[in-house]
Coordinates of C-alpha atoms in Angstrom, one line a residue:
X958 CA 18.4 52.6 50.3
X959 CA 17.8 52.2 46.5
X960 CA 14.2 51.3 45.8
X961 CA 13.2 50.0 42.4
X962 CA 9.5 49.8 41.4
X963 CA 7.6 48.9 38.3
X964 CA 4.8 51.5 38.4
X965 CA 1.9 51.6 35.9
X966 CA 0.5 54.9 34.7
X967 CA -3.3 55.0 34.4
X968 CA -5.1 57.0 31.9
X969 CA -6.3 59.5 34.6
X970 CA -2.7 60.6 35.1
X971 CA -2.0 58.7 38.3
X972 CA 0.7 56.3 39.2
X973 CA -0.2 53.0 40.9
X974 CA 2.5 51.5 43.2
X975 CA 3.5 48.0 42.4
X976 CA 6.1 45.8 44.1
X977 CA 9.0 47.7 45.6
X978 CA 12.3 45.9 45.7
X979 CA 15.6 46.7 47.4
X980 CA 18.5 45.1 45.5
X981 CA 16.1 42.4 44.2
X982 CA 14.6 41.6 47.6
X983 CA 11.3 42.7 49.2
X984 CA 12.2 45.7 51.4
X985 CA 11.0 47.0 54.7
X986 CA 9.8 50.1 52.9
X987 CA 7.7 47.9 50.6
X988 CA 6.1 46.1 53.5
X989 CA 4.8 49.3 55.0
X990 CA 2.8 50.2 51.9
X991 CA -0.9 49.5 52.6
X992 CA -2.9 47.6 50.0
X993 CA -5.3 50.6 49.7
X994 CA -5.1 54.3 48.8
X995 CA -2.1 53.5 46.6
X996 CA -2.7 56.0 43.7
X997 CA -0.1 58.7 43.4
X998 CA -0.6 61.9 41.4
X999 CA 2.3 62.4 39.0
X1000 CA 3.9 65.8 38.5
X1001 CA 6.4 67.0 36.0
X1002 CA 8.3 68.6 39.0
X1003 CA 9.3 65.1 40.0
X1004 CA 7.5 65.3 43.4
X1005 CA 5.4 62.3 44.6
X1006 CA 3.2 62.0 47.7
X1007 CA 3.2 58.6 49.2
X1008 CA 0.2 57.9 51.4
X1009 CA 0.0 55.4 54.3
X1010 CA 3.7 55.1 54.9
X1011 CA 4.3 54.1 58.4
X1012 CA 6.1 56.5 60.6
X1013 CA 8.4 53.7 61.7
X1014 CA 10.1 53.9 58.3
X1015 CA 9.5 57.5 57.2
X1016 CA 9.2 60.5 59.3
X1017 CA 6.0 62.2 58.1
X1018 CA 5.6 65.7 56.7
X1019 CA 2.1 66.3 58.1
X1020 CA -1.4 64.9 57.9
X1021 CA -4.3 64.9 55.5
X1022 CA -7.7 66.2 56.8
X1023 CA -8.7 62.6 57.7
X1024 CA -5.6 62.1 59.8
X1025 CA -3.6 60.1 57.3
X1026 CA 0.1 60.9 57.5
X1027 CA 1.8 62.1 54.3
X1028 CA 5.5 62.0 53.4
X1029 CA 6.8 63.9 50.3
X1030 CA 9.7 62.7 48.3
X1031 CA 11.7 65.4 46.5
X1032 CA 14.8 65.1 44.3
X1033 CA 13.2 62.0 42.8
X1034 CA 15.2 60.7 39.8
X1035 CA 13.0 59.2 37.1
X1036 CA 14.2 57.0 34.3
X1037 CA 11.3 56.4 32.0
X1038 CA 10.9 53.6 29.5
X1039 CA 7.8 53.1 27.5
X1040 CA 6.5 49.5 27.8
X1041 CA 3.0 49.7 26.4
X1042 CA 0.8 46.9 27.5
X1043 CA -1.4 45.8 24.5
X1044 CA -4.3 44.6 26.8
X1045 CA -4.6 47.6 29.1
X1046 CA -2.8 50.4 27.3
X1047 CA -1.0 51.1 30.5
X1048 CA 2.4 52.6 30.2
X1049 CA 4.9 51.2 32.7
X1050 CA 7.8 53.3 33.9
X1051 CA 10.9 52.1 35.8
X1052 CA 11.4 54.4 38.6
X1053 CA 14.6 54.5 40.6
X1054 CA 14.3 56.1 44.0
X1055 CA 17.5 57.1 45.6
X1056 CA 15.3 57.5 48.7
X1057 CA 16.1 60.3 51.1
X1058 CA 14.1 58.0 53.1
X1059 CA 13.9 59.1 56.6
X1060 CA 13.3 62.8 57.0
X1061 CA 16.0 62.6 59.7
X1062 CA 18.7 62.6 57.0
X1063 CA 17.0 64.6 54.3
X1064 CA 19.3 67.5 55.2
X1065 CA 22.4 65.3 55.2
X1066 CA 25.0 66.5 52.7
X1067 CA 26.6 63.9 50.5
X1068 CA 29.9 65.8 50.2
X1069 CA 30.5 65.8 54.0
X1070 CA 31.8 62.5 55.3
X1071 CA 33.6 61.3 58.4
X1072 CA 36.2 58.7 59.3
X1073 CA 35.3 56.0 61.8
X1074 CA 38.4 54.6 63.4
X1075 CA 38.3 51.8 65.9
X1076 CA 41.7 51.9 67.6
X1077 CA 40.0 52.5 70.9
X1078 CA 38.4 50.7 73.8
X1079 CA 35.7 53.2 74.7
X1080 CA 33.7 53.6 71.5
X1081 CA 29.9 53.9 71.7
X1082 CA 27.7 51.0 70.5
X1083 CA 27.3 51.0 66.7
X1084 CA 23.6 51.6 67.0
X1085 CA 24.2 54.7 69.1
X1086 CA 26.8 55.9 66.5
X1087 CA 24.3 55.4 63.7
X1088 CA 21.7 57.5 65.5
X1089 CA 24.3 60.2 66.2
X1090 CA 25.2 60.3 62.5
X1091 CA 21.6 60.7 61.5
X1092 CA 21.3 63.7 63.8
X1093 CA 24.0 65.5 61.8
X1094 CA 24.6 66.7 58.2
X1095 CA 27.2 63.9 57.7
X1096 CA 26.2 61.9 54.6
X1097 CA 29.0 59.3 54.4
X1098 CA 31.2 57.3 56.7
X1099 CA 34.6 55.8 55.9
X1100 CA 35.7 52.7 57.7
X1101 CA 39.3 51.4 57.7
X1102 CA 38.0 47.8 57.6
X1103 CA 34.6 46.2 57.2
X1104 CA 33.1 46.2 60.8
X1105 CA 30.0 43.9 60.5
X1106 CA 28.3 45.5 63.5
X1107 CA 28.7 49.1 62.2
X1108 CA 27.7 48.1 58.6
X1109 CA 24.5 46.5 60.0
X1110 CA 23.8 49.5 62.2
X1111 CA 23.9 51.8 59.2
X1112 CA 21.4 49.7 57.2
X1113 CA 18.4 51.6 55.9
X1114 CA 19.8 54.9 57.0
X1115 CA 20.8 56.1 53.6
X1116 CA 24.3 57.0 54.9
X1117 CA 27.0 56.1 52.3
X1118 CA 29.5 53.6 53.6
X1119 CA 33.2 53.3 52.5
X1120 CA 34.6 50.0 53.6
X1121 CA 38.3 49.0 53.4
X1122 CA 40.4 46.0 52.8
X1123 CA 43.5 46.2 55.0
X1124 CA 47.0 46.4 53.7
X1125 CA 47.5 42.9 55.0
X1126 CA 44.8 41.6 52.7
X1127 CA 46.4 42.9 49.6
X1128 CA 48.7 39.9 48.8
X1129 CA 45.8 37.5 49.0
X1130 CA 43.4 39.8 47.0
X1131 CA 46.1 40.2 44.3
X1132 CA 47.0 36.6 43.9
X1133 CA 43.7 34.8 44.4
X1134 CA 40.5 35.9 42.6
X1135 CA 38.5 33.5 44.7
X1136 CA 39.7 35.3 47.8
X1137 CA 38.5 38.6 46.4
X1138 CA 35.1 37.0 45.6
X1139 CA 34.8 35.6 49.1
X1140 CA 35.8 39.0 50.5
X1141 CA 33.1 40.8 48.5
X1142 CA 30.5 38.1 49.4
X1143 CA 31.3 38.5 53.2
X1144 CA 31.6 42.2 53.3
X1145 CA 29.3 43.5 50.7
X1146 CA 26.7 41.0 49.5
X1147 CA 26.0 40.0 53.1
X1148 CA 24.5 43.5 53.8
X1149 CA 22.0 44.3 51.0
X1150 CA 20.3 47.0 53.1
X1151 CA 23.5 49.0 53.8
X1152 CA 24.5 51.6 51.3
X1153 CA 28.1 50.6 50.5
X1154 CA 29.5 53.0 47.9
X1155 CA 33.3 52.5 47.8
X1156 CA 35.8 49.8 48.7
X1157 CA 39.3 51.0 49.5
X1158 CA 42.0 48.5 48.9
X1159 CA 44.8 49.4 51.3
X1160 CA 45.6 52.7 53.0
X1161 CA 48.6 54.8 52.0
X1162 CA 50.1 51.8 50.3
X1163 CA 52.4 53.8 48.0
X1164 CA 54.2 55.4 50.9
X1165 CA 54.0 52.5 53.3
X1166 CA 57.1 50.9 55.0
X1167 CA 56.4 47.6 53.2
X1168 CA 57.1 48.6 49.6
X1169 CA 56.4 45.0 48.5
X1170 CA 52.7 45.9 48.5
X1171 CA 53.1 48.7 45.9
X1172 CA 53.1 46.4 42.8
X1173 CA 50.3 44.3 44.3
X1174 CA 47.8 47.1 45.0
X1175 CA 46.5 47.4 41.4
X1176 CA 46.0 43.6 40.9
X1177 CA 44.2 43.5 44.2
X1178 CA 41.9 46.3 43.1
X1179 CA 41.3 44.6 39.8
X1180 CA 40.2 41.3 41.4
X1181 CA 37.9 43.2 43.8
X1182 CA 36.4 45.0 40.8
X1183 CA 35.9 41.8 38.9
X1184 CA 34.1 40.3 41.9
X1185 CA 31.8 43.3 42.1
X1186 CA 31.2 43.0 38.3
X1187 CA 30.3 39.4 38.7
X1188 CA 27.7 40.3 41.4
X1189 CA 26.3 43.1 39.1
X1190 CA 27.6 45.8 41.4
X1191 CA 30.5 47.0 39.3
X1192 CA 28.7 50.2 38.4
X1193 CA 27.3 50.9 41.8
X1194 CA 30.2 50.4 44.1
X1195 CA 33.6 51.9 43.3
X1196 CA 37.0 50.5 44.0
X1197 CA 39.9 52.8 45.0
X1198 CA 42.9 53.1 47.3
X1199 CA 43.9 55.9 49.6
X1200 CA 47.1 58.0 49.3
X1201 CA 49.0 60.3 51.5
X1202 CA 50.2 63.7 50.1
X1203 CA 53.7 62.1 50.0
X1204 CA 52.8 60.5 46.6
X1205 CA 53.5 63.9 45.2
X1206 CA 57.1 64.5 44.3
X1207 CA 56.4 68.3 44.2
X1208 CA 53.4 70.3 45.3
X1209 CA 54.5 73.9 45.7
X1210 CA 53.3 75.8 43.8
X1211 CA 50.2 73.7 43.1
X1212 CA 50.5 74.1 39.4
X1213 CA 53.9 72.4 39.4
X1214 CA 52.7 69.3 41.2
X1215 CA 53.8 65.9 39.9
X1216 CA 53.7 62.4 41.2
X1217 CA 56.8 60.9 42.8
X1218 CA 58.9 59.6 39.9
X1219 CA 59.8 56.5 42.0
X1220 CA 56.5 54.9 41.2
X1221 CA 55.3 56.9 38.2
X1222 CA 54.7 53.7 36.1
X1223 CA 52.6 52.1 38.9
X1224 CA 50.7 55.3 39.4
X1225 CA 49.9 55.6 35.7
X1226 CA 48.5 52.1 35.6
X1227 CA 46.5 52.8 38.7
X1228 CA 45.1 56.0 37.1
X1229 CA 44.1 54.0 34.0
X1230 CA 42.1 51.7 36.3
X1231 CA 40.4 54.7 37.9
X1232 CA 39.6 56.3 34.5
X1233 CA 38.2 53.0 33.1
X1234 CA 36.0 52.3 36.1
X1235 CA 34.9 55.8 37.0
X1236 CA 36.4 55.5 40.5
X1237 CA 37.9 58.4 42.5
X1238 CA 41.5 59.2 43.4
X1239 CA 41.5 59.3 47.2
X1240 CA 43.9 61.5 49.0
X1241 CA 44.7 62.7 52.6
X1242 CA 45.5 66.4 52.6
X1243 CA 46.4 67.8 56.1
X1244 CA 47.0 71.5 56.5
X1245 CA 47.5 70.6 60.2
X1246 CA 50.8 68.9 59.3
X1247 CA 51.7 71.7 56.9
X1248 CA 51.4 74.2 59.7
X1249 CA 53.5 72.1 62.1
X1250 CA 56.4 72.4 59.6
X1251 CA 55.9 76.2 59.2
X1252 CA 54.5 77.8 62.4
X1253 CA 54.4 81.4 61.3
X1254 CA 51.2 83.2 62.2
X1255 CA 50.4 83.9 58.5
X1256 CA 50.7 80.2 57.8
X1257 CA 48.2 79.4 60.6
X1258 CA 45.7 81.8 59.1
X1259 CA 46.2 80.3 55.7
X1260 CA 45.6 76.9 57.0
X1261 CA 42.5 77.8 59.1
X1262 CA 40.6 79.6 56.2
X1263 CA 41.0 82.9 58.1
X1264 CA 41.8 86.3 56.5
X1265 CA 45.3 86.4 55.2
X1266 CA 47.3 87.9 52.3
X1267 CA 47.1 84.7 50.3
X1268 CA 49.8 82.9 48.3
X1269 CA 50.3 83.4 44.6
X1270 CA 51.0 80.3 42.4
X1271 CA 54.0 81.5 40.4
X1272 CA 53.2 79.1 37.6
X1273 CA 49.7 80.3 36.7
X1274 CA 49.2 83.5 38.8
X1275 CA 46.3 82.1 40.8
X1276 CA 46.1 83.4 44.4
X1277 CA 45.3 80.8 47.0
X1278 CA 43.6 81.9 50.2
X1279 CA 43.7 78.7 52.1
X1280 CA 46.0 75.6 52.3
X1281 CA 43.2 73.1 51.7
X1282 CA 42.5 74.4 48.2
X1283 CA 46.2 74.6 47.5
X1284 CA 46.8 71.0 48.5
X1285 CA 43.8 69.6 46.6
X1286 CA 44.7 71.6 43.5
X1287 CA 48.2 70.2 43.7
X1288 CA 46.7 66.8 43.3
X1289 CA 44.5 68.0 40.5
X1290 CA 47.6 69.4 38.7
X1291 CA 49.5 66.1 39.1
X1292 CA 46.5 64.2 37.7
X1293 CA 46.2 66.6 34.8
X1294 CA 50.0 66.4 34.1
X1295 CA 49.6 62.7 33.6
X1296 CA 46.7 63.2 31.2
X1297 CA 43.9 62.1 33.6
X1298 CA 41.7 65.2 33.8
X1299 CA 38.5 63.0 34.0
X1300 CA 39.3 61.4 37.4
X1301 CA 37.5 62.8 40.3
X1302 CA 39.3 63.6 43.6
X1303 CA 37.9 62.5 47.0
X1304 CA 39.5 63.8 50.2
X1305 CA 39.6 60.6 52.3
X1306 CA 41.0 62.3 55.4
X1307 CA 41.5 65.8 56.7
X1308 CA 41.2 67.2 60.2
X1309 CA 42.8 69.1 63.0
X1310 CA 43.7 67.9 66.5
X1311 CA 42.1 69.7 69.4
X1312 CA 44.9 68.9 71.8
X1313 CA 48.4 67.5 71.8
X1314 CA 51.7 67.2 73.6
X1315 CA 53.4 70.3 75.1
X1316 CA 56.0 70.4 72.2
X1317 CA 53.4 70.2 69.4
X1318 CA 52.4 73.3 67.6
X1319 CA 48.8 73.9 66.5
X1320 CA 46.6 71.5 68.4
X1321 CA 43.9 73.3 70.5
X1322 CA 40.2 73.6 70.6
X1323 CA 40.1 77.0 68.9
X1324 CA 42.2 75.9 65.9
X1325 CA 40.3 72.6 65.5
X1326 CA 37.0 74.4 65.6
X1327 CA 38.2 77.0 63.1
X1328 CA 39.7 74.5 60.7
X1329 CA 36.8 72.0 60.6
X1330 CA 34.1 74.6 60.9
X1331 CA 35.5 76.8 58.2
X1332 CA 36.2 73.8 56.0
X1333 CA 32.6 72.6 56.3
X1334 CA 31.4 76.1 55.4
X1335 CA 33.8 76.2 52.5
X1336 CA 32.3 73.0 51.2
X1337 CA 28.8 74.2 51.7
X1338 CA 29.5 77.4 49.8
X1339 CA 30.2 75.2 46.7
X1340 CA 32.8 77.7 45.6
X1341 CA 35.2 74.9 45.0
X1342 CA 38.9 75.3 44.4
X1343 CA 40.5 77.6 41.8
X1344 CA 41.2 74.6 39.5
X1345 CA 37.8 72.9 40.3
X1346 CA 35.3 75.8 40.8
X1347 CA 31.6 75.6 41.4
X1348 CA 31.5 72.2 43.2
X1349 CA 32.1 70.6 46.6
X1350 CA 34.7 67.8 46.7
X1351 CA 33.6 64.8 48.7
X1352 CA 35.5 65.2 52.0
X1353 CA 35.8 62.8 54.9
X1354 CA 36.6 64.6 58.2
X1355 CA 39.0 62.9 60.5
X1356 CA 37.6 61.7 62.8
X1357 CA 34.2 60.9 64.4
X1358 CA 35.8 59.8 67.7
X1359 CA 39.1 59.9 69.4
X1360 CA 41.1 56.7 69.1
X1361 CA 42.6 56.4 72.6
X1362 CA 44.8 53.4 71.9
X1363 CA 46.7 55.0 69.0
X1364 CA 50.5 55.3 69.4
X1365 CA 52.5 58.4 68.7
X1366 CA 52.2 62.0 70.0
X1367 CA 49.1 63.1 71.9
X1368 CA 47.6 64.8 68.8
X1369 CA 47.1 61.3 67.2
X1370 CA 44.6 60.5 69.9
X1371 CA 42.8 63.9 69.8
X1372 CA 41.0 64.3 66.4
X1373 CA 37.5 63.3 67.5
X1374 CA 34.6 65.5 66.7
X1375 CA 32.4 63.7 69.2
X1376 CA 33.1 62.2 72.6
X1377 CA 32.3 58.6 73.7
X1378 CA 29.2 59.9 75.5
X1379 CA 28.1 61.3 72.0
X1380 CA 28.4 64.9 73.0
X1381 CA 30.4 67.3 70.8
X1382 CA 34.0 67.9 71.5
X1383 CA 33.4 71.3 70.0
X1384 CA 30.8 72.7 67.6
X1385 CA 32.1 72.4 64.0
X1386 CA 28.7 73.2 62.5
X1387 CA 27.6 69.7 61.7
X1388 CA 24.1 69.9 63.1
X1389 CA 21.3 69.8 60.6
X1390 CA 20.1 73.3 61.4
X1391 CA 23.5 74.8 60.4
X1392 CA 23.0 77.3 57.6
X1393 CA 23.6 75.8 54.1
X1394 CA 24.0 78.0 51.1
X1395 CA 21.7 77.4 48.1
X1396 CA 22.2 78.0 44.5
X1397 CA 19.6 80.1 42.5
X1398 CA 18.6 78.4 39.3
X1399 CA 17.5 81.4 37.2
X1400 CA 20.5 82.7 35.2
X1401 CA 20.7 86.4 34.5
X1402 CA 22.7 88.7 32.3
X1403 CA 23.4 91.7 34.6
X1404 CA 25.3 94.8 34.0
X1405 CA 28.2 96.1 36.1
X1406 CA 26.9 97.8 39.3
X1407 CA 27.1 101.5 39.5
X1408 CA 29.8 102.9 41.8
X1409 CA 28.1 103.9 45.1
X1410 CA 29.0 106.9 47.1
X1411 CA 30.1 106.4 50.7
X1412 CA 27.7 107.6 53.4
X1413 CA 28.3 107.0 57.1
X1414 CA 25.6 104.8 58.6
X1415 CA 24.0 103.9 55.3
X1416 CA 22.4 100.7 54.2
X1417 CA 24.9 98.7 52.2
X1418 CA 28.6 97.7 52.6
X1419 CA 30.8 97.8 49.4
X1420 CA 34.5 97.9 48.6
X1421 CA 36.3 101.2 48.7
X1422 CA 37.6 102.4 45.3
X1423 CA 41.1 101.3 44.4
X1424 CA 41.2 98.2 46.6
X1425 CA 43.3 95.4 44.9
X1426 CA 41.8 92.2 43.6
X1427 CA 44.0 90.3 45.9
X1428 CA 42.5 91.9 49.0
X1429 CA 39.0 91.6 47.6
X1430 CA 39.6 87.9 46.9
X1431 CA 40.7 87.5 50.5
X1432 CA 37.5 89.2 51.6
X1433 CA 35.4 87.0 49.3
X1434 CA 37.0 83.8 50.6
X1435 CA 36.6 84.9 54.2
X1436 CA 32.9 85.6 53.9
X1437 CA 32.1 82.4 52.0
X1438 CA 34.0 80.4 54.5
X1439 CA 31.7 81.6 57.3
X1440 CA 28.7 79.5 56.2
X1441 CA 26.9 82.4 54.6
X1442 CA 24.9 82.0 51.4
X1443 CA 27.4 82.6 48.5
X1444 CA 25.2 80.5 46.2
X1445 CA 24.2 83.5 44.0
X1446 CA 27.9 83.9 43.1
X1447 CA 28.1 80.4 41.7
X1448 CA 27.8 79.8 37.9
X1449 CA 24.1 80.2 37.0
X1450 CA 23.5 82.3 40.2
X1451 CA 21.8 85.6 40.1
X1452 CA 25.0 87.5 40.9
X1453 CA 27.5 85.4 39.0
X1454 CA 27.8 88.0 36.2
X1455 CA 29.8 90.0 35.8
X1456 CA 32.3 87.3 36.8
X1457 CA 34.9 89.6 38.4
X1458 CA 36.5 89.6 41.8
X1459 CA 35.3 93.1 42.4
X1460 CA 31.6 92.3 41.7
X1461 CA 31.6 89.0 43.7
X1462 CA 33.4 90.6 46.7
X1463 CA 31.0 93.5 46.7
X1464 CA 28.0 91.1 47.1
X1465 CA 29.8 89.0 49.7
X1466 CA 31.0 91.9 51.8
X1467 CA 27.5 93.3 52.0
X1468 CA 26.1 89.9 52.9
X1469 CA 28.4 89.6 55.9
X1470 CA 27.6 93.2 57.0
X1471 CA 23.8 92.6 56.8
X1472 CA 24.1 89.2 58.6
X1473 CA 26.6 90.3 61.3
X1474 CA 24.4 93.1 62.7
X1475 CA 24.8 96.1 60.4
X1476 CA 27.3 97.8 62.7
X1477 CA 29.9 100.1 61.3
X1478 CA 32.6 97.7 62.4
X1479 CA 31.0 94.9 60.4
X1480 CA 31.9 96.9 57.3
X1481 CA 35.6 97.3 57.8
X1482 CA 37.4 94.3 56.1
X1483 CA 40.8 95.7 57.1
X1484 CA 39.8 99.1 56.0
X1485 CA 38.9 98.0 52.4
X1486 CA 35.1 98.6 52.8
X1487 CA 32.8 101.5 53.1
X1488 CA 29.1 102.2 53.7
X1489 CA 26.8 103.6 51.0
X1490 CA 23.2 104.7 50.6
X1491 CA 23.2 103.8 46.9
X1492 CA 21.6 100.4 46.4
X1493 CA 24.2 98.4 44.5
X1494 CA 21.6 95.8 43.3
X1495 CA 21.4 95.3 39.5
X1496 CA 19.2 93.4 37.2
X1497 CA 18.3 90.1 39.0
X1498 CA 21.1 90.5 41.6
X1499 CA 19.5 91.8 44.8
X1500 CA 21.7 93.1 47.6
X1501 CA 20.0 92.8 51.0
X1502 CA 19.8 95.8 53.2
X1503 CA 18.6 99.4 52.9
X1504 CA 18.9 102.8 54.6

């Protein structure tokens, strides 16, 4: 929930809470502020303590000595504007709180989303689904329509909501601005307490059977955007459409990727819209389907983020260690080739079926757990892709539940992460206590670590001399896909410099060795690692462990 408050500063350095509004209306959070004890010490660290906030709205972080509950807001974003009042000499600041409001979702991760499909007759109640989502690290939900009950259930949870206009709505949205306005009024403005962040106009329109929708997609998007602008929501809610990977005319190697020439003019116009409005390009990459067309064991490992020999892009020499990065970077290359390097990519769907028909290759619990679990860890590592390093792409997993009424092969009805009774189909690492890498903020200028000497049973695990960068990159990717803290290897991290594969792999391999139990077999890495008694730490980069 977005809270906006006009808060005066007093001369004693305290803030006094004024009226709190949610999209221009008194909010529930405002109602729970008592008319007393409302002074808030201000800190340059952007941390505020709100006193007397009822537990029904905010889970508390402890009590004062008098029993008063206290909730602490962190990550508060402040936009300050001096508005000196001549009578009281009080400076007023406009403070925007993107409130991580209930502690129950403070550990949600905005880059992890999930798809909520409704082609089923056994789905849990929307209220139960909302509570389930709040118990996970899922920060966003994508709907294929605009289910009123689900949108209402997600109100005041802070969970980002993507709603969709169906393909069948595109002709009316494209031809009638009034229809677009009515659509926005009914599906957006009617839910002021729900955090709607994106509207998708159509799903995989460019490659749909009904090609008459292709030239209508952009006019429909423009009318929806105009309706949002008229409601003063144009800068807050983005408008996009979702594509399948078939929009690419070529994708292998990733650097050669281009959009299908059959609708290049339409795509260029669409990309101009995205660039002008700051909206994302939304794509559905599925390594699951890539494996079904190439069922070699090495392809399965490549698709599941498991150790493999990698695949070199012949166009730029980059070695890819997993299919997800290769597919996403193919989209990045196609966007760049058209001159739209500024457009962000969002993965609207990706997942792996946990069961299928007897003739289907790939669907099983182990593969589904490996793909989704390793993908989540890959996103949490914030390593990014080779062409988009150092950040996590917003990714919506497919799907929250099975859709038991879907036609097609058995796998189509078997992508659900959770069952109708709200239990996990398998553990993909979505619980809030799953380990999440962090990024150190103190940059350093380290020197290259000294070459350690191998000693059996010693305290650190490092690469053997002479191991190729390709194998070291494979080791690095494997470790950072396991949910371990590779944050220090990110730009600005304590171990980012020297920015070489050998240095980064050395840190990562030792990290896994120390975490996995410090057994000799934990320092093997296909015979590319060795143990040492020489501490490889350097400058501000500290390797855990010891003799």
